[in-house]
């Protein structure tokens, strides 16, 4: 018996929404395509396909999932998914809905799509977007499940804006406290979807809006809150990985729960500051009230790649690169890329001093600054001047 | 070699404060008494005694600690503390500063005290306060390390206000992400001290103010932020224990990190709502920016009594009472008392529906409501009506 069944059981009697007035009506069912089929991509495709099948008045039941074709024991991964309804490579042991169709052709998978859901590794986005250009109409709407943003010479750019700029389609974001495997197993969790109605919004029932997105993603085991703040969701999703490295350091040093909680508190503060400084349109509530904010931060800091790499650095003295190779066989911990990008950007705009934790993580990862210095490095500039430095050295007791 | 030394080492070169201008000057050194000598009481007494010894211009080095006298192998606990400088019963293996003096007489311990630090179990407060009444001058200032508030017929009362009302002295609060043992071991952590200047404030250098409190509590391994919001600190300190029960339930059900993070997110939201509804003077920033807020919530939900009791309830089906007896030999998980008090108060003011998580925890603990219903019970009333209830039952796949 596969685990999801035992875990899904509590929700069998649960309805997705409490209120029942004014059911959603659309002029025609929308076609949905998921671009990406990794661990998280396949999980989101499962969620979406369960909903499209349940709501034929809103969505065409069949959901296309673009799969980067590979051979598994001589068989095409797409064939395996379409016959065994399981992504044996990236989401093994999870039964997928039969109306989820794996498609090896990117062009063919988006044919006639009204809604695109991007869920691929960050670094593949430019190439995918280029291939899609000739095949995507401006009337299409999109949701990005990619975490974070790009930092380049022109500053910090949201990946949702990158998609909008390059494909000329409106794009929102989905992010939350969502370890993929737990969602795939239908353990209860929450997520945040952020979407703004475009300038060419076609009107109620004629276009994608918050209610359509709720219908597409909300499940009894996957509770969705839909908001407007795309920037806030993206900033939180990117920076949390840097904070998680900090938690891994103090965990590896054996400093315990108080220290890890302190890193998360300071991290949340710097995430909010970064968001309000560089994306003034983002709302402080998103960071402390939404799943994509504080909850995703907590989940990410409780485990996962970034924590594991940083912890190993603390325990072994090995470099980030070495630890990544040992733990992630070639893959990378996103927080390491992000902390470097953020450092470069903050240096460009001379704001490094205002983000002591983000900078401390960068200095530890890239300049071998001892991680024992974290408390001193992140101690906030303090309006409460009390003693001359010399006067408050630790006591002999604490030295003994 | 005792562990604190190894763990304290990173901080030997660290100064407590970055800036060094305008050192603190007081008209005379203040006498400090700590009332209480349990695990947390002794730890705070250690912190304070380290600082009074370092800053003779501000504090009389000797710190009195009132100890409820008991016999350990026929010897008085106070004698053991004063000769071996270790609280062998409540904080074993931790060396205490020699200027920390254990005193079995409550009356004698507060003689001449300028600053009282209350750090005793909640339920002993009324009795202690009654004994202190004849011996405490109104010029004395106090800090309460007790968590939370009392809920009675006249509503929610802060323990700091209880102390002020009954002893006629100004009282602030200290609270933060502070598992006592980790602080005693000098693992780095943070805390929040909240204090308002009283109407009879005697002026700069002549009275306790934020800088004096910083000097008294801040250590290289114990970073203090001093604010005004006593109510916010107290509300967060009390309600976090109820949220921790919720985390214990989902942990015991095996629902994983996403679910625990969701409970903490929803809990933080209800803590903020409760604070702003019943203590409008409290500030939303305290809840998501201070150690006493989000950081203490995270630490408490990562372990401790409440989580353990709730987890056992989920795993064994035993009642809260049974689990408390098994795990805490007679002691109680504060969250259980608090969730009942809160339920009664919210019922009185007809606000139960606005706090679904706090109410769900109460119903599970006191009315055997199945904890698998948590997601349904706490799902927020949703402006995004999408489908009629009947239409969104889980699919056969999720049922299988």
Coordinates of C-alpha atoms in Angstrom, one line a residue, chain A:
Chain A
X1 CA 0.0 0.0 0.0
X2 CA 1.5 3.4 -0.9
X3 CA 1.7 5.9 1.9
X4 CA -0.4 8.7 0.4
X5 CA -3.6 6.7 0.9
X6 CA -3.1 6.5 4.6
X7 CA -2.2 10.1 4.8
X8 CA -4.9 11.4 2.5
X9 CA -7.6 9.7 4.5
X10 CA -8.3 12.5 7.0
X11 CA -9.4 14.7 4.2
X12 CA -11.9 12.5 2.4
X13 CA -14.8 14.2 4.0
X14 CA -13.3 17.7 3.6
X15 CA -14.6 20.2 1.1
X16 CA -12.2 22.7 -0.5
X17 CA -14.2 25.8 0.4
X18 CA -16.5 26.6 3.3
X19 CA -18.9 28.9 1.5
X20 CA -21.0 27.5 -1.3
X21 CA -22.8 30.5 -3.0
X22 CA -22.1 31.7 -6.5
X23 CA -20.2 28.8 -8.0
X24 CA -17.6 29.7 -10.6
X25 CA -18.8 30.0 -14.2
X26 CA -16.5 30.3 -17.2
X27 CA -17.5 30.9 -20.8
X28 CA -15.6 27.7 -21.8
X29 CA -13.2 25.2 -20.1
X30 CA -9.6 26.3 -20.1
X31 CA -6.7 24.1 -21.3
X32 CA -3.9 23.8 -18.8
X33 CA -0.2 22.8 -19.5
X34 CA 2.5 22.2 -16.9
X35 CA 6.0 22.9 -18.2
X36 CA 8.4 20.7 -16.2
X37 CA 8.2 17.3 -14.7
X38 CA 10.8 17.1 -11.8
X39 CA 9.9 16.4 -8.2
X40 CA 7.9 19.6 -7.7
X41 CA 6.7 19.9 -11.3
X42 CA 5.1 16.5 -11.3
X43 CA 3.6 17.1 -7.9
X44 CA 1.9 20.4 -9.0
X45 CA 0.8 18.6 -12.2
X46 CA -0.9 16.0 -10.0
X47 CA -2.7 18.6 -8.0
X48 CA -3.8 20.5 -11.1
X49 CA -5.0 17.4 -12.9
X50 CA -7.1 16.3 -9.9
X51 CA -8.8 19.7 -10.1
X52 CA -9.3 19.8 -13.8
X53 CA -11.0 16.4 -13.7
X54 CA -13.3 17.5 -10.9
X55 CA -14.4 20.7 -12.6
X56 CA -15.1 20.1 -16.2
X57 CA -17.1 23.3 -16.4
X58 CA -14.0 25.3 -15.8
X59 CA -11.1 23.2 -17.2
X60 CA -10.5 20.7 -20.0
X61 CA -9.8 17.5 -18.0
X62 CA -6.7 16.6 -19.8
X63 CA -3.6 18.3 -18.5
X64 CA -0.5 18.4 -20.7
X65 CA 2.8 18.0 -18.8
X66 CA 6.0 18.7 -20.8
X67 CA 8.7 16.2 -19.9
X68 CA 12.3 16.5 -20.9
X69 CA 12.5 13.0 -22.5
X70 CA 14.9 10.5 -21.1
X71 CA 15.3 6.7 -21.3
X72 CA 14.6 4.7 -18.2
X73 CA 15.8 1.1 -18.8
X74 CA 15.5 1.7 -22.5
X75 CA 11.9 3.0 -22.2
X76 CA 10.9 6.6 -22.7
X77 CA 10.0 8.4 -19.4
X78 CA 6.9 9.9 -21.1
X79 CA 5.6 6.4 -22.1
X80 CA 6.1 5.1 -18.6
X81 CA 4.2 8.1 -17.2
X82 CA 1.4 7.7 -19.7
X83 CA 1.0 3.9 -19.2
X84 CA 1.9 3.4 -15.5
X85 CA 0.8 6.8 -14.4
X86 CA 3.9 7.2 -12.2
X87 CA 7.0 9.4 -12.7
X88 CA 9.3 6.6 -11.7
X89 CA 12.4 8.9 -12.0
X90 CA 11.4 12.1 -10.1
X91 CA 8.3 11.2 -8.1
X92 CA 8.4 7.4 -7.5
X93 CA 5.6 5.5 -5.7
X94 CA 3.0 8.3 -6.3
X95 CA 0.0 7.5 -8.4
X96 CA -0.7 10.2 -11.0
X97 CA -4.2 11.0 -12.3
X98 CA -4.9 9.3 -15.7
X99 CA -5.9 12.6 -17.2
X100 CA -2.3 13.9 -16.7
X101 CA -0.6 13.4 -20.1
X102 CA 3.2 13.5 -20.4
X103 CA 4.4 15.1 -23.7
X104 CA 8.0 15.1 -24.9
X105 CA 7.4 18.0 -27.3
X106 CA 7.4 21.5 -25.8
X107 CA 5.7 23.0 -28.8
X108 CA 3.0 20.4 -28.9
X109 CA 2.4 20.5 -25.2
X110 CA 1.4 24.2 -25.2
X111 CA -0.8 24.0 -28.3
X112 CA -4.2 25.5 -27.4
X113 CA -3.1 26.1 -23.8
X114 CA -4.9 28.9 -21.9
X115 CA -2.9 28.5 -18.8
X116 CA 0.8 27.7 -18.6
X117 CA 2.4 26.6 -15.3
X118 CA 6.2 26.9 -15.3
X119 CA 7.9 24.5 -12.9
X120 CA 11.5 23.9 -14.2
X121 CA 14.9 24.5 -12.8
X122 CA 15.7 28.3 -12.8
X123 CA 18.7 27.9 -15.2
X124 CA 16.6 26.3 -17.9
X125 CA 14.1 29.2 -18.1
X126 CA 15.8 31.4 -20.8
X127 CA 16.1 28.4 -23.2
X128 CA 12.6 27.2 -22.6
X129 CA 11.2 30.7 -23.0
X130 CA 13.0 31.1 -26.3
X131 CA 11.6 27.9 -27.7
X132 CA 8.1 28.9 -26.6
X133 CA 8.2 32.4 -28.1
X134 CA 6.6 31.5 -31.5
X135 CA 4.0 29.3 -30.0
X136 CA 2.4 31.3 -27.2
X137 CA -0.4 33.9 -27.8
X138 CA -0.6 37.0 -25.7
X139 CA -4.0 35.9 -24.4
X140 CA -2.4 33.0 -22.5
X141 CA -1.9 33.4 -18.7
X142 CA 0.9 31.9 -16.7
X143 CA 1.9 30.9 -13.1
X144 CA 5.6 30.4 -12.2
X145 CA 6.5 27.9 -9.5
X146 CA 10.2 28.8 -9.9
X147 CA 11.7 30.3 -6.8
X148 CA 13.0 33.7 -6.7
X149 CA 14.6 36.3 -9.0
X150 CA 17.5 37.1 -11.2
X151 CA 20.1 39.6 -10.1
X152 CA 21.9 41.2 -13.0
X153 CA 23.4 44.6 -14.0
X154 CA 20.0 46.2 -14.3
X155 CA 19.2 45.0 -10.7
X156 CA 16.9 42.5 -9.3
X157 CA 14.4 41.1 -11.8
X158 CA 11.5 38.8 -10.9
X159 CA 11.3 35.6 -12.9
X160 CA 7.6 36.3 -13.4
X161 CA 8.6 39.6 -15.1
X162 CA 11.2 37.8 -17.2
X163 CA 8.4 35.5 -18.5
X164 CA 6.1 38.4 -19.1
X165 CA 8.7 40.5 -20.9
X166 CA 9.9 37.6 -23.1
X167 CA 6.6 35.9 -23.9
X168 CA 4.3 38.9 -23.6
X169 CA 1.9 37.1 -21.3
X170 CA 0.7 37.9 -17.8
X171 CA 2.5 35.8 -15.2
X172 CA 1.8 35.2 -11.5
X173 CA 3.7 33.1 -8.9
X174 CA 3.0 30.1 -6.7
X175 CA 5.1 29.5 -3.6
X176 CA 4.7 28.3 0.0
X177 CA 5.8 25.9 2.7
X178 CA 5.7 23.0 0.3
X179 CA 8.3 20.3 0.5
X180 CA 7.3 18.5 -2.7
X181 CA 7.3 15.0 -1.4
X182 CA 4.9 15.8 1.5
X183 CA 2.5 17.5 -0.9
X184 CA 2.7 14.5 -3.3
X185 CA 1.9 12.2 -0.3
X186 CA -1.2 14.5 0.3
X187 CA 0.0 15.5 3.8
X188 CA -1.9 18.7 4.6
X189 CA -0.1 21.9 3.6
X190 CA -0.7 25.5 2.5
X191 CA 0.5 27.6 -0.4
X192 CA 0.3 31.1 -1.8
X193 CA -0.6 32.1 -5.3
X194 CA 0.0 35.7 -6.4
X195 CA -1.5 37.1 -9.5
X196 CA -2.4 40.5 -10.8
X197 CA -5.1 41.0 -13.4
X198 CA -3.5 42.2 -16.7
X199 CA -4.2 45.5 -18.5
X200 CA -6.0 43.5 -21.1
X201 CA -8.2 41.5 -18.6
X202 CA -11.1 40.1 -20.6
X203 CA -13.6 40.2 -17.7
X204 CA -15.4 38.0 -15.2
X205 CA -15.8 34.5 -16.5
X206 CA -13.8 35.3 -19.7
X207 CA -10.3 35.3 -18.2
X208 CA -8.1 33.9 -15.5
X209 CA -8.7 35.6 -12.1
X210 CA -8.2 34.8 -8.5
X211 CA -11.2 32.4 -8.3
X212 CA -10.0 30.5 -11.4
X213 CA -6.6 30.0 -9.8
X214 CA -8.1 28.9 -6.6
X215 CA -10.2 26.3 -8.5
X216 CA -7.0 25.2 -10.3
X217 CA -4.7 24.7 -7.3
X218 CA -6.8 24.3 -4.1
X219 CA -7.1 20.8 -2.8
X220 CA -8.5 19.4 0.5
X221 CA -4.8 18.6 1.4
X222 CA -3.3 21.7 -0.3
X223 CA -4.9 25.0 0.9
X224 CA -4.4 27.9 -1.4
X225 CA -4.5 31.6 -0.6
X226 CA -4.6 33.9 -3.6
X227 CA -3.2 37.4 -3.3
X228 CA -1.9 40.2 -5.6
X229 CA 1.7 40.5 -4.2
X230 CA 3.8 38.7 -6.9
X231 CA 7.0 40.6 -5.8
X232 CA 6.6 39.7 -2.1
X233 CA 6.1 36.0 -2.9
X234 CA 9.1 36.0 -5.2
X235 CA 11.5 37.9 -2.8
X236 CA 10.6 35.6 0.1
X237 CA 11.0 32.5 -2.0
X238 CA 14.5 33.5 -3.1
X239 CA 16.0 34.9 0.1
X240 CA 14.8 32.1 2.4
X241 CA 17.5 29.9 1.0
X242 CA 20.2 32.2 2.2
X243 CA 18.7 32.3 5.7
X244 CA 18.6 28.5 5.6
X245 CA 22.3 28.4 5.1
X246 CA 22.7 30.5 8.3
X247 CA 20.5 28.0 10.2
X248 CA 22.7 25.2 8.9
X249 CA 25.8 26.9 10.2
X250 CA 24.5 27.4 13.8
X251 CA 23.0 23.8 13.7
X252 CA 26.4 22.4 12.6
X253 CA 28.1 24.4 15.4
X254 CA 25.8 22.7 17.9
X255 CA 24.3 26.0 19.1
X256 CA 20.7 24.7 19.3
X257 CA 17.2 25.9 18.8
X258 CA 17.5 29.4 20.2
X259 CA 20.3 30.2 17.7
X260 CA 18.4 28.8 14.8
X261 CA 15.3 30.7 15.7
X262 CA 17.4 33.9 16.0
X263 CA 18.7 33.4 12.5
X264 CA 15.2 32.9 11.2
X265 CA 14.0 36.1 13.0
X266 CA 16.8 38.2 11.7
X267 CA 16.4 36.6 8.3
X268 CA 12.7 37.5 8.1
X269 CA 13.6 41.0 9.0
X270 CA 16.1 41.3 6.3
X271 CA 13.8 39.7 3.7
X272 CA 11.1 42.3 4.6
X273 CA 13.7 45.1 4.4
X274 CA 15.0 43.9 1.0
X275 CA 11.4 43.5 -0.3
X276 CA 10.3 47.0 0.8
X277 CA 13.6 48.6 -0.4
X278 CA 13.7 47.1 -3.9
X279 CA 10.1 46.2 -4.5
X280 CA 8.2 49.0 -2.7
X281 CA 5.0 47.6 -4.3
X282 CA 5.3 44.4 -2.2
X283 CA 3.4 44.3 1.1
X284 CA 4.9 43.6 4.5
X285 CA 1.9 41.4 5.3
X286 CA 3.0 38.9 2.6
X287 CA 6.2 38.2 4.5
X288 CA 4.8 37.5 7.9
X289 CA 1.2 36.4 7.1
X290 CA 1.4 34.2 4.0
X291 CA 2.6 30.6 3.5
X292 CA 5.1 31.9 0.9
X293 CA 6.6 34.1 3.6
X294 CA 7.2 33.0 7.2
X295 CA 5.9 29.5 6.8
X296 CA 8.1 28.7 3.8
X297 CA 11.0 30.2 5.7
X298 CA 10.3 27.9 8.7
X299 CA 10.0 24.8 6.5
X300 CA 13.1 25.6 4.5
X301 CA 15.1 26.3 7.7
X302 CA 13.9 23.0 9.3
X303 CA 15.7 20.9 6.6
X304 CA 16.5 20.6 3.0
X305 CA 19.5 21.2 0.8
X306 CA 20.7 24.5 2.0
X307 CA 20.6 23.5 5.7
X308 CA 22.4 20.2 5.0
X309 CA 25.2 21.8 3.0
X310 CA 25.8 24.5 5.6
X311 CA 25.6 22.0 8.4
X312 CA 28.3 19.9 6.8
X313 CA 30.5 22.9 6.3
X314 CA 30.3 23.6 10.0
X315 CA 30.9 20.1 11.0
X316 CA 33.7 19.2 8.6
X317 CA 35.3 22.6 7.7
X318 CA 34.9 21.6 4.1
X319 CA 34.0 24.3 1.5
X320 CA 30.5 24.9 0.2
X321 CA 31.6 23.5 -3.1
X322 CA 32.9 20.3 -1.6
X323 CA 29.8 19.8 0.5
X324 CA 27.5 20.4 -2.5
X325 CA 29.4 17.7 -4.4
X326 CA 29.3 15.2 -1.6
X327 CA 25.6 15.8 -0.7
X328 CA 23.9 16.9 -3.9
X329 CA 25.9 15.0 -6.5
X330 CA 26.5 17.9 -8.9
X331 CA 23.3 19.9 -8.1
X332 CA 23.6 23.1 -6.2
X333 CA 22.1 24.6 -3.1
X334 CA 20.2 27.6 -4.4
X335 CA 21.1 29.7 -1.3
X336 CA 24.7 29.7 -2.4
X337 CA 24.0 31.2 -5.8
X338 CA 21.5 33.6 -4.3
X339 CA 23.7 35.0 -1.6
X340 CA 26.4 35.8 -4.2
X341 CA 23.9 37.5 -6.5
X342 CA 22.5 39.4 -3.5
X343 CA 26.0 40.4 -2.3
X344 CA 26.8 41.8 -5.8
X345 CA 23.6 43.7 -6.0
X346 CA 23.9 45.2 -2.5
X347 CA 27.5 46.1 -3.2
X348 CA 26.4 47.9 -6.4
X349 CA 23.9 50.0 -4.5
X350 CA 26.1 50.4 -1.4
X351 CA 23.6 48.7 1.0
X352 CA 25.7 45.8 2.2
X353 CA 25.8 47.1 5.8
X354 CA 22.0 47.1 6.0
X355 CA 21.8 43.3 5.5
X356 CA 24.3 41.9 8.1
X357 CA 22.9 38.3 8.0
X358 CA 22.7 38.0 4.2
X359 CA 26.3 39.4 4.0
X360 CA 27.6 37.2 6.8
X361 CA 26.4 34.1 4.9
X362 CA 28.1 35.4 1.8
X363 CA 31.3 36.0 3.6
X364 CA 31.3 32.6 5.3
X365 CA 30.6 30.8 2.0
X366 CA 32.9 32.7 -0.3
X367 CA 35.6 34.3 1.9
X368 CA 36.1 31.7 4.6
X369 CA 35.1 34.1 7.4
X370 CA 34.7 31.9 10.5
X371 CA 31.0 31.2 11.1
X372 CA 31.6 31.6 14.9
X373 CA 31.6 35.3 14.1
X374 CA 27.9 35.3 13.0
X375 CA 26.6 36.7 16.3
X376 CA 29.0 39.6 16.1
X377 CA 28.5 40.2 12.4
X378 CA 24.7 40.3 12.6
X379 CA 24.4 42.2 15.9
X380 CA 22.2 45.1 15.0
X381 CA 23.5 48.6 15.2
X382 CA 22.2 49.5 18.6
X383 CA 20.7 52.8 19.6
X384 CA 21.2 51.7 23.2
X385 CA 24.8 52.6 23.8
X386 CA 25.7 51.4 27.2
X387 CA 29.4 50.7 27.8
X388 CA 32.7 51.4 26.1
X389 CA 33.7 48.3 24.1
X390 CA 36.6 47.5 26.4
X391 CA 34.4 47.5 29.5
X392 CA 32.2 44.5 28.5
X393 CA 34.6 41.7 27.7
X394 CA 33.4 38.3 28.7
X395 CA 34.2 37.4 32.3
X396 CA 36.8 35.0 33.5
X397 CA 34.1 32.4 34.4
X398 CA 32.9 32.3 30.8
X399 CA 36.5 32.1 29.6
X400 CA 37.5 29.3 32.0

